[in-house]
PDB file of C-alpha atoms in Angstrom:
ATOM      1  CA  GLY A   1     123.586  81.513 125.166  1.00 54.00           C
ATOM      2  CA  GLN A   2     124.709  85.134 124.701  1.00 55.00           C
ATOM      3  CA  SER A   3     127.620  86.211 126.863  1.00 58.00           C
ATOM      4  CA  ASN A   4     125.833  89.417 127.881  1.00 57.00           C
ATOM      5  CA  ARG A   5     122.426  87.802 128.434  1.00 62.00           C
ATOM      6  CA  ALA A   6     122.255  88.850 132.110  1.00 64.00           C
ATOM      7  CA  GLU A   7     122.927  92.482 131.176  1.00 63.00           C
ATOM      8  CA  LEU A   8     120.309  92.349 128.409  1.00 63.00           C
ATOM      9  CA  ASN A   9     117.759  90.880 130.814  1.00 66.00           C
ATOM     10  CA  VAL A  10     118.288  93.776 133.226  1.00 62.00           C
ATOM     11  CA  ARG A  11     117.978  96.304 130.399  1.00 65.00           C
ATOM     12  CA  MET A  12     114.790  94.741 129.054  1.00 66.00           C
ATOM     13  CA  ALA A  13     113.286  94.564 132.531  1.00 68.00           C
ATOM     14  CA  GLY A  14     113.942  98.297 132.871  1.00 64.00           C
ATOM     15  CA  GLU A  15     112.262  98.947 129.514  1.00 64.00           C
ATOM     16  CA  ILE A  16     109.212  96.942 130.595  1.00 63.00           C
ATOM     17  CA  ARG A  17     108.915  98.943 133.832  1.00 62.00           C
ATOM     18  CA  LEU A  18     109.100 102.209 131.900  1.00 57.00           C
ATOM     19  CA  LEU A  19     106.537 101.087 129.339  1.00 59.00           C
ATOM     20  CA  ARG A  20     104.048 100.330 132.110  1.00 58.00           C
ATOM     21  CA  LEU A  21     104.217 103.924 133.331  1.00 52.00           C
ATOM     22  CA  GLU A  22     102.561 106.998 131.840  1.00 56.00           C
ATOM     23  CA  PRO A  23     104.618 108.394 128.950  1.00 59.00           C
ATOM     24  CA  LYS A  24     105.880 111.519 130.705  1.00 68.00           C
ATOM     25  CA  ALA A  25     108.767 113.466 129.204  1.00 70.00           C
ATOM     26  CA  GLU A  26     111.338 112.106 131.634  1.00 69.00           C
ATOM     27  CA  LEU A  27     110.274 108.537 130.886  1.00 70.00           C
ATOM     28  CA  LEU A  28     110.500 109.106 127.153  1.00 73.00           C
ATOM     29  CA  ASP A  29     113.978 110.561 127.654  1.00 76.00           C
ATOM     30  CA  ALA A  30     114.921 107.558 129.750  1.00 76.00           C
ATOM     31  CA  MET A  31     113.804 105.164 127.016  1.00 81.00           C
ATOM     32  CA  SER A  32     115.789 107.133 124.452  1.00 86.00           C
ATOM     33  CA  GLY A  33     118.759 106.922 126.780  1.00 88.00           C
ATOM     34  CA  LEU A  34     118.504 103.136 126.845  1.00 88.00           C
ATOM     35  CA  TYR A  35     118.682 103.007 123.051  1.00 89.00           C
ATOM     36  CA  GLN A  36     121.552 105.488 122.950  1.00 91.00           C
ATOM     37  CA  ALA A  37     123.515 103.464 125.508  1.00 91.00           C
ATOM     38  CA  ALA A  38     122.942 100.249 123.580  1.00 91.00           C
ATOM     39  CA  ILE A  39     124.043 101.896 120.324  1.00 93.00           C
ATOM     40  CA  ALA A  40     127.141 103.333 122.009  1.00 93.00           C
ATOM     41  CA  GLU A  41     128.131  99.786 122.964  1.00 93.00           C
ATOM     42  CA  ASP A  42     127.510  98.420 119.472  1.00 93.00           C
ATOM     43  CA  PRO A  43     127.271 101.287 116.947  1.00 94.00           C
ATOM     44  CA  ASP A  44     127.226  98.995 113.910  1.00 95.00           C
ATOM     45  CA  HIS A  45     124.256  96.910 115.066  1.00 93.00           C
ATOM     46  CA  TRP A  46     121.707  97.952 112.463  1.00 94.00           C
ATOM     47  CA  MET A  47     118.764  96.460 114.358  1.00 93.00           C
ATOM     48  CA  LEU A  48     119.376  98.796 117.288  1.00 92.00           C
ATOM     49  CA  HIS A  49     119.225 101.794 114.946  1.00 94.00           C
ATOM     50  CA  ASP A  50     116.062 100.395 113.362  1.00 93.00           C
ATOM     51  CA  GLN A  51     114.369  99.860 116.733  1.00 92.00           C
ATOM     52  CA  PHE A  52     115.404 103.322 117.917  1.00 92.00           C
ATOM     53  CA  ALA A  53     113.937 104.765 114.699  1.00 94.00           C
ATOM     54  CA  HIS A  54     110.601 103.039 115.286  1.00 92.00           C
ATOM     55  CA  TYR A  55     110.538 104.235 118.876  1.00 90.00           C
ATOM     56  CA  SER A  56     111.414 107.809 117.857  1.00 92.00           C
ATOM     57  CA  LYS A  57     108.661 107.787 115.239  1.00 91.00           C
ATOM     58  CA  ALA A  58     106.157 106.524 117.804  1.00 87.00           C
ATOM     59  CA  ILE A  59     106.894 109.400 120.195  1.00 87.00           C
ATOM     60  CA  GLY A  60     106.856 111.996 117.415  1.00 88.00           C
ATOM     61  CA  ASN A  61     110.599 112.570 117.059  1.00 92.00           C
ATOM     62  CA  LYS A  62     110.654 112.366 113.268  1.00 93.00           C
ATOM     63  CA  GLU A  63     114.061 113.972 112.951  1.00 94.00           C
ATOM     64  CA  ASN A  64     115.769 111.277 114.994  1.00 95.00           C
ATOM     65  CA  ALA A  65     113.734 108.535 113.329  1.00 95.00           C
ATOM     66  CA  ALA A  66     114.959 109.708 109.926  1.00 96.00           C
ATOM     67  CA  SER A  67     118.526 109.932 111.210  1.00 96.00           C
ATOM     68  CA  GLN A  68     118.399 106.373 112.566  1.00 96.00           C
ATOM     69  CA  TRP A  69     116.947 104.902 109.369  1.00 97.00           C
ATOM     70  CA  LYS A  70     119.624 106.687 107.342  1.00 97.00           C
ATOM     71  CA  LYS A  71     122.172 104.997 109.591  1.00 97.00           C
ATOM     72  CA  VAL A  72     120.505 101.658 108.856  1.00 97.00           C
ATOM     73  CA  LEU A  73     121.044 102.329 105.134  1.00 97.00           C
ATOM     74  CA  ASP A  74     124.685 103.196 105.790  1.00 97.00           C
ATOM     75  CA  LEU A  75     125.091  99.795 107.427  1.00 97.00           C
ATOM     76  CA  ILE A  76     122.744  97.773 105.177  1.00 96.00           C
ATOM     77  CA  PRO A  77     122.589  99.565 101.781  1.00 95.00           C
ATOM     78  CA  HIS A  78     120.023  97.144 100.319  1.00 95.00           C
ATOM     79  CA  HIS A  79     117.586  97.473 103.265  1.00 96.00           C
ATOM     80  CA  PHE A  80     114.046  97.780 101.862  1.00 97.00           C
ATOM     81  CA  MET A  81     112.087  98.758 104.972  1.00 97.00           C
ATOM     82  CA  ALA A  82     114.433 101.611 105.902  1.00 97.00           C
ATOM     83  CA  ARG A  83     113.779 103.154 102.480  1.00 97.00           C
ATOM     84  CA  PHE A  84     110.033 102.628 102.844  1.00 97.00           C
ATOM     85  CA  GLU A  85     109.983 104.137 106.331  1.00 97.00           C
ATOM     86  CA  LEU A  86     112.079 107.128 105.263  1.00 97.00           C
ATOM     87  CA  GLY A  87     109.818 107.761 102.289  1.00 97.00           C
ATOM     88  CA  SER A  88     106.701 107.495 104.456  1.00 96.00           C
ATOM     89  CA  LEU A  89     108.203 109.761 107.103  1.00 95.00           C
ATOM     90  CA  LEU A  90     109.450 112.489 104.767  1.00 95.00           C
ATOM     91  CA  LYS A  91     106.560 112.613 102.278  1.00 95.00           C
ATOM     92  CA  SER A  92     104.280 114.823 104.381  1.00 87.00           C
ATOM     93  CA  SER A  93     106.269 118.028 103.958  1.00 89.00           C
ATOM     94  CA  GLU A  94     106.772 119.850 100.671  1.00 88.00           C
ATOM     95  CA  LEU A  95     110.318 120.569 101.873  1.00 91.00           C
ATOM     96  CA  THR A  96     111.234 116.873 102.042  1.00 94.00           C
ATOM     97  CA  ALA A  97     108.808 115.317  99.532  1.00 95.00           C
ATOM     98  CA  SER A  98     111.355 115.140  96.719  1.00 95.00           C
ATOM     99  CA  MET A  99     113.790 113.320  99.022  1.00 96.00           C
ATOM    100  CA  ALA A 100     110.989 110.984 100.085  1.00 97.00           C
ATOM    101  CA  GLU A 101     110.224 110.249  96.441  1.00 98.00           C
ATOM    102  CA  GLY A 102     113.792 109.056  95.907  1.00 97.00           C
ATOM    103  CA  TYR A 103     113.599 106.608  98.795  1.00 98.00           C
ATOM    104  CA  LEU A 104     110.192 105.301  97.699  1.00 98.00           C
ATOM    105  CA  ARG A 105     111.278 104.778  94.105  1.00 98.00           C
ATOM    106  CA  GLU A 106     114.337 102.874  95.328  1.00 98.00           C
ATOM    107  CA  ALA A 107     112.039 100.762  97.526  1.00 97.00           C
ATOM    108  CA  ILE A 108     109.836 100.000  94.505  1.00 98.00           C
ATOM    109  CA  GLN A 109     112.901  98.904  92.543  1.00 97.00           C
ATOM    110  CA  LEU A 110     113.721  96.466  95.345  1.00 97.00           C
ATOM    111  CA  ARG A 111     110.170  95.161  95.820  1.00 97.00           C
ATOM    112  CA  PRO A 112     107.811  96.350  93.070  1.00 97.00           C
ATOM    113  CA  TYR A 113     105.033  93.992  94.159  1.00 97.00           C
ATOM    114  CA  ILE A 114     104.176  95.681  97.491  1.00 97.00           C
ATOM    115  CA  PRO A 115     101.097  97.932  97.095  1.00 97.00           C
ATOM    116  CA  GLN A 116     101.738 100.085 100.167  1.00 97.00           C
ATOM    117  CA  VAL A 117     104.911 101.501  98.612  1.00 98.00           C
ATOM    118  CA  HIS A 118     103.022 102.615  95.503  1.00 98.00           C
ATOM    119  CA  SER A 119     100.369 104.207  97.728  1.00 97.00           C
ATOM    120  CA  GLU A 120     103.005 106.113  99.678  1.00 97.00           C
ATOM    121  CA  LEU A 121     104.556 107.249  96.398  1.00 98.00           C
ATOM    122  CA  GLY A 122     101.130 108.461  95.274  1.00 98.00           C
ATOM    123  CA  LEU A 123     100.781 110.568  98.428  1.00 97.00           C
ATOM    124  CA  CYS A 124     104.311 111.882  97.988  1.00 97.00           C
ATOM    125  CA  LEU A 125     103.634 112.934  94.373  1.00 97.00           C
ATOM    126  CA  GLY A 126     100.369 114.545  95.429  1.00 97.00           C
ATOM    127  CA  ARG A 127     102.250 116.575  98.013  1.00 96.00           C
ATOM    128  CA  GLN A 128     104.338 117.886  95.085  1.00 96.00           C
ATOM    129  CA  HIS A 129     101.152 118.693  93.103  1.00 96.00           C
ATOM    130  CA  ARG A 130     102.049 116.066  90.482  1.00 97.00           C
ATOM    131  CA  TYR A 131      98.550 114.692  90.425  1.00 98.00           C
ATOM    132  CA  GLN A 132      98.618 112.719  87.171  1.00 98.00           C
ATOM    133  CA  GLU A 133     101.676 110.778  88.363  1.00 98.00           C
ATOM    134  CA  SER A 134      99.937 110.382  91.706  1.00 98.00           C
ATOM    135  CA  VAL A 135      96.916 108.825  89.950  1.00 98.00           C
ATOM    136  CA  GLU A 136      99.177 106.303  88.215  1.00 98.00           C
ATOM    137  CA  ALA A 137     100.805 105.338  91.520  1.00 98.00           C
ATOM    138  CA  PHE A 138      97.418 104.706  93.161  1.00 98.00           C
ATOM    139  CA  ARG A 139      96.262 102.812  90.087  1.00 98.00           C
ATOM    140  CA  ARG A 140      99.264 100.499  90.443  1.00 98.00           C
ATOM    141  CA  ALA A 141      98.596 100.052  94.174  1.00 98.00           C
ATOM    142  CA  THR A 142      95.026  98.935  93.480  1.00 98.00           C
ATOM    143  CA  GLU A 143      96.165  96.605  90.705  1.00 98.00           C
ATOM    144  CA  LEU A 144      98.347  94.862  93.271  1.00 98.00           C
ATOM    145  CA  ASN A 145      95.650  94.983  95.967  1.00 97.00           C
ATOM    146  CA  PRO A 146      92.146  95.733  94.619  1.00 97.00           C
ATOM    147  CA  SER A 147      90.753  95.993  98.164  1.00 96.00           C
ATOM    148  CA  ASP A 148      93.192  98.735  99.238  1.00 96.00           C
ATOM    149  CA  LEU A 149      90.546 101.164 100.476  1.00 96.00           C
ATOM    150  CA  ASN A 150      92.891 104.067 101.209  1.00 96.00           C
ATOM    151  CA  ALA A 151      94.464 103.836  97.766  1.00 97.00           C
ATOM    152  CA  HIS A 152      91.036 104.149  96.132  1.00 98.00           C
ATOM    153  CA  VAL A 153      90.127 107.167  98.278  1.00 97.00           C
ATOM    154  CA  ASN A 154      93.450 108.896  97.656  1.00 98.00           C
ATOM    155  CA  TRP A 155      93.175 108.098  93.948  1.00 98.00           C
ATOM    156  CA  ALA A 156      89.803 109.899  93.980  1.00 98.00           C
ATOM    157  CA  ILE A 157      91.313 112.933  95.715  1.00 98.00           C
ATOM    158  CA  ALA A 158      94.044 113.112  93.060  1.00 98.00           C
ATOM    159  CA  LEU A 159      91.432 112.862  90.294  1.00 98.00           C
ATOM    160  CA  ASN A 160      89.450 115.676  91.857  1.00 97.00           C
ATOM    161  CA  SER A 161      92.597 117.804  91.977  1.00 97.00           C
ATOM    162  CA  LEU A 162      92.802 117.252  88.203  1.00 98.00           C
ATOM    163  CA  GLU A 163      89.188 118.492  87.976  1.00 97.00           C
ATOM    164  CA  LYS A 164      88.021 115.008  86.965  1.00 98.00           C
ATOM    165  CA  THR A 165      85.189 115.102  89.467  1.00 97.00           C
ATOM    166  CA  ASP A 166      82.974 112.465  87.831  1.00 97.00           C
ATOM    167  CA  GLU A 167      85.859 109.980  87.812  1.00 98.00           C
ATOM    168  CA  ALA A 168      86.647 110.882  91.409  1.00 98.00           C
ATOM    169  CA  ILE A 169      83.044 110.192  92.463  1.00 97.00           C
ATOM    170  CA  GLY A 170      83.127 106.858  90.638  1.00 97.00           C
ATOM    171  CA  ARG A 171      86.343 105.910  92.425  1.00 98.00           C
ATOM    172  CA  LEU A 172      84.792 106.747  95.803  1.00 98.00           C
ATOM    173  CA  ASP A 173      81.779 104.599  94.927  1.00 97.00           C
ATOM    174  CA  THR A 174      84.281 101.792  94.327  1.00 97.00           C
ATOM    175  CA  ALA A 175      85.801 102.461  97.743  1.00 97.00           C
ATOM    176  CA  LEU A 176      82.360 102.182  99.365  1.00 97.00           C
ATOM    177  CA  SER A 177      81.763  98.894  97.562  1.00 97.00           C
ATOM    178  CA  ILE A 178      84.796  97.624  99.493  1.00 96.00           C
ATOM    179  CA  SER A 179      83.645  99.092 102.803  1.00 96.00           C
ATOM    180  CA  THR A 180      80.470 101.052 103.489  1.00 96.00           C
ATOM    181  CA  ASN A 181      82.076 102.270 106.709  1.00 95.00           C
ATOM    182  CA  SER A 182      84.778 104.384 105.084  1.00 96.00           C
ATOM    183  CA  LEU A 183      84.434 107.778 106.722  1.00 96.00           C
ATOM    184  CA  SER A 184      86.881 109.395 104.286  1.00 96.00           C
ATOM    185  CA  ALA A 185      84.965 108.039 101.278  1.00 97.00           C
ATOM    186  CA  HIS A 186      81.647 109.398 102.570  1.00 97.00           C
ATOM    187  CA  LEU A 187      83.145 112.759 103.514  1.00 96.00           C
ATOM    188  CA  ASN A 188      84.880 113.258 100.179  1.00 97.00           C
ATOM    189  CA  LEU A 189      81.768 112.194  98.287  1.00 97.00           C
ATOM    190  CA  ALA A 190      79.805 114.869 100.129  1.00 97.00           C
ATOM    191  CA  ARG A 191      82.452 117.429  99.173  1.00 96.00           C
ATOM    192  CA  PHE A 192      82.696 116.373  95.510  1.00 97.00           C
ATOM    193  CA  LEU A 193      78.900 116.300  95.026  1.00 96.00           C
ATOM    194  CA  VAL A 194      78.379 119.903  96.145  1.00 95.00           C
ATOM    195  CA  PRO A 195      79.109 121.488  92.711  1.00 94.00           C
ATOM    196  CA  SER A 196      76.401 119.306  91.116  1.00 94.00           C
ATOM    197  CA  LYS A 197      73.938 120.458  93.821  1.00 93.00           C
ATOM    198  CA  ASP A 198      72.809 116.878  94.359  1.00 93.00           C
ATOM    199  CA  TRP A 199      71.741 117.776  97.875  1.00 95.00           C
ATOM    200  CA  ASP A 200      69.997 114.469  98.635  1.00 95.00           C
ATOM    201  CA  ARG A 201      73.209 112.513  98.018  1.00 96.00           C
ATOM    202  CA  VAL A 202      75.264 115.113  99.849  1.00 96.00           C
ATOM    203  CA  ARG A 203      73.016 114.788 102.902  1.00 96.00           C
ATOM    204  CA  LEU A 204      73.067 110.992 102.688  1.00 96.00           C
ATOM    205  CA  HIS A 205      76.858 110.925 102.857  1.00 97.00           C
ATOM    206  CA  LEU A 206      77.027 113.571 105.571  1.00 96.00           C
ATOM    207  CA  ASP A 207      74.607 111.494 107.634  1.00 96.00           C
ATOM    208  CA  GLU A 208      76.906 108.511 107.146  1.00 96.00           C
ATOM    209  CA  VAL A 209      79.882 110.576 108.290  1.00 96.00           C
ATOM    210  CA  LEU A 210      78.037 111.455 111.499  1.00 95.00           C
ATOM    211  CA  ARG A 211      77.009 107.845 112.002  1.00 95.00           C
ATOM    212  CA  LEU A 212      80.680 106.895 111.913  1.00 95.00           C
ATOM    213  CA  ASP A 213      81.965 110.017 113.685  1.00 94.00           C
ATOM    214  CA  PRO A 214      79.179 111.791 115.655  1.00 93.00           C
ATOM    215  CA  ASP A 215      81.475 114.694 116.530  1.00 93.00           C
ATOM    216  CA  ASN A 216      82.675 115.417 112.999  1.00 94.00           C
ATOM    217  CA  ALA A 217      82.689 119.227 112.854  1.00 94.00           C
ATOM    218  CA  GLU A 218      82.717 119.536 109.069  1.00 94.00           C
ATOM    219  CA  ALA A 219      79.643 117.345 108.612  1.00 94.00           C
ATOM    220  CA  LYS A 220      77.765 119.116 111.410  1.00 92.00           C
ATOM    221  CA  GLU A 221      78.508 122.529 109.916  1.00 92.00           C
ATOM    222  CA  ALA A 222      77.532 121.424 106.407  1.00 91.00           C
ATOM    223  CA  LEU A 223      74.176 120.066 107.582  1.00 89.00           C
ATOM    224  CA  ARG A 224      73.385 123.342 109.355  1.00 85.00           C
ATOM    225  CA  LYS A 225      73.683 125.276 106.088  1.00 74.00           C
TER     226      LYS A 225
END
């Protein structure tokens, strides 16, 4: 019943045709152009900015994705997912980790019961070398979701950074009790067991890494030594 339904149908048909083609640079630019044209027609439509942000993230244009999600927050100040996405996007660089932390803490204030936000905060704090705070964030994530495999593994990495290797190994054992097919748990166990010279366990976990990832260069190199 929308007055511009025919125009939208044409636009969506064009998007579908482009998505069926190989993602060459000119096609990616064309898709971006479709979003830009739609936003030019309705600059205050927050969903268009949100969709453009997701698309930009998918093609690796993090700068535009961040810009679009910031625009979403300008339009919808209480928007939870925009904060979560901005925190997740910006946490990976030490230059933007403190900004990411602000967005993630705001997201937690809005929805403190979502474990993924606490996990992202843990990664963000780790990027800033604040490992004890990182441990507490991962602890909270696993309280909310005890089967959050990645949170357990990242918790172990933070513990190891605090030189609490025995605790880190115990946390990785917990991760493997959730899934024996966790490549990251096996690989980090092999790494953390080296100082104890428990070579049988190191080999066992390296073998598991190669079972899961036969081309894993680190495991291959370690087994040659």
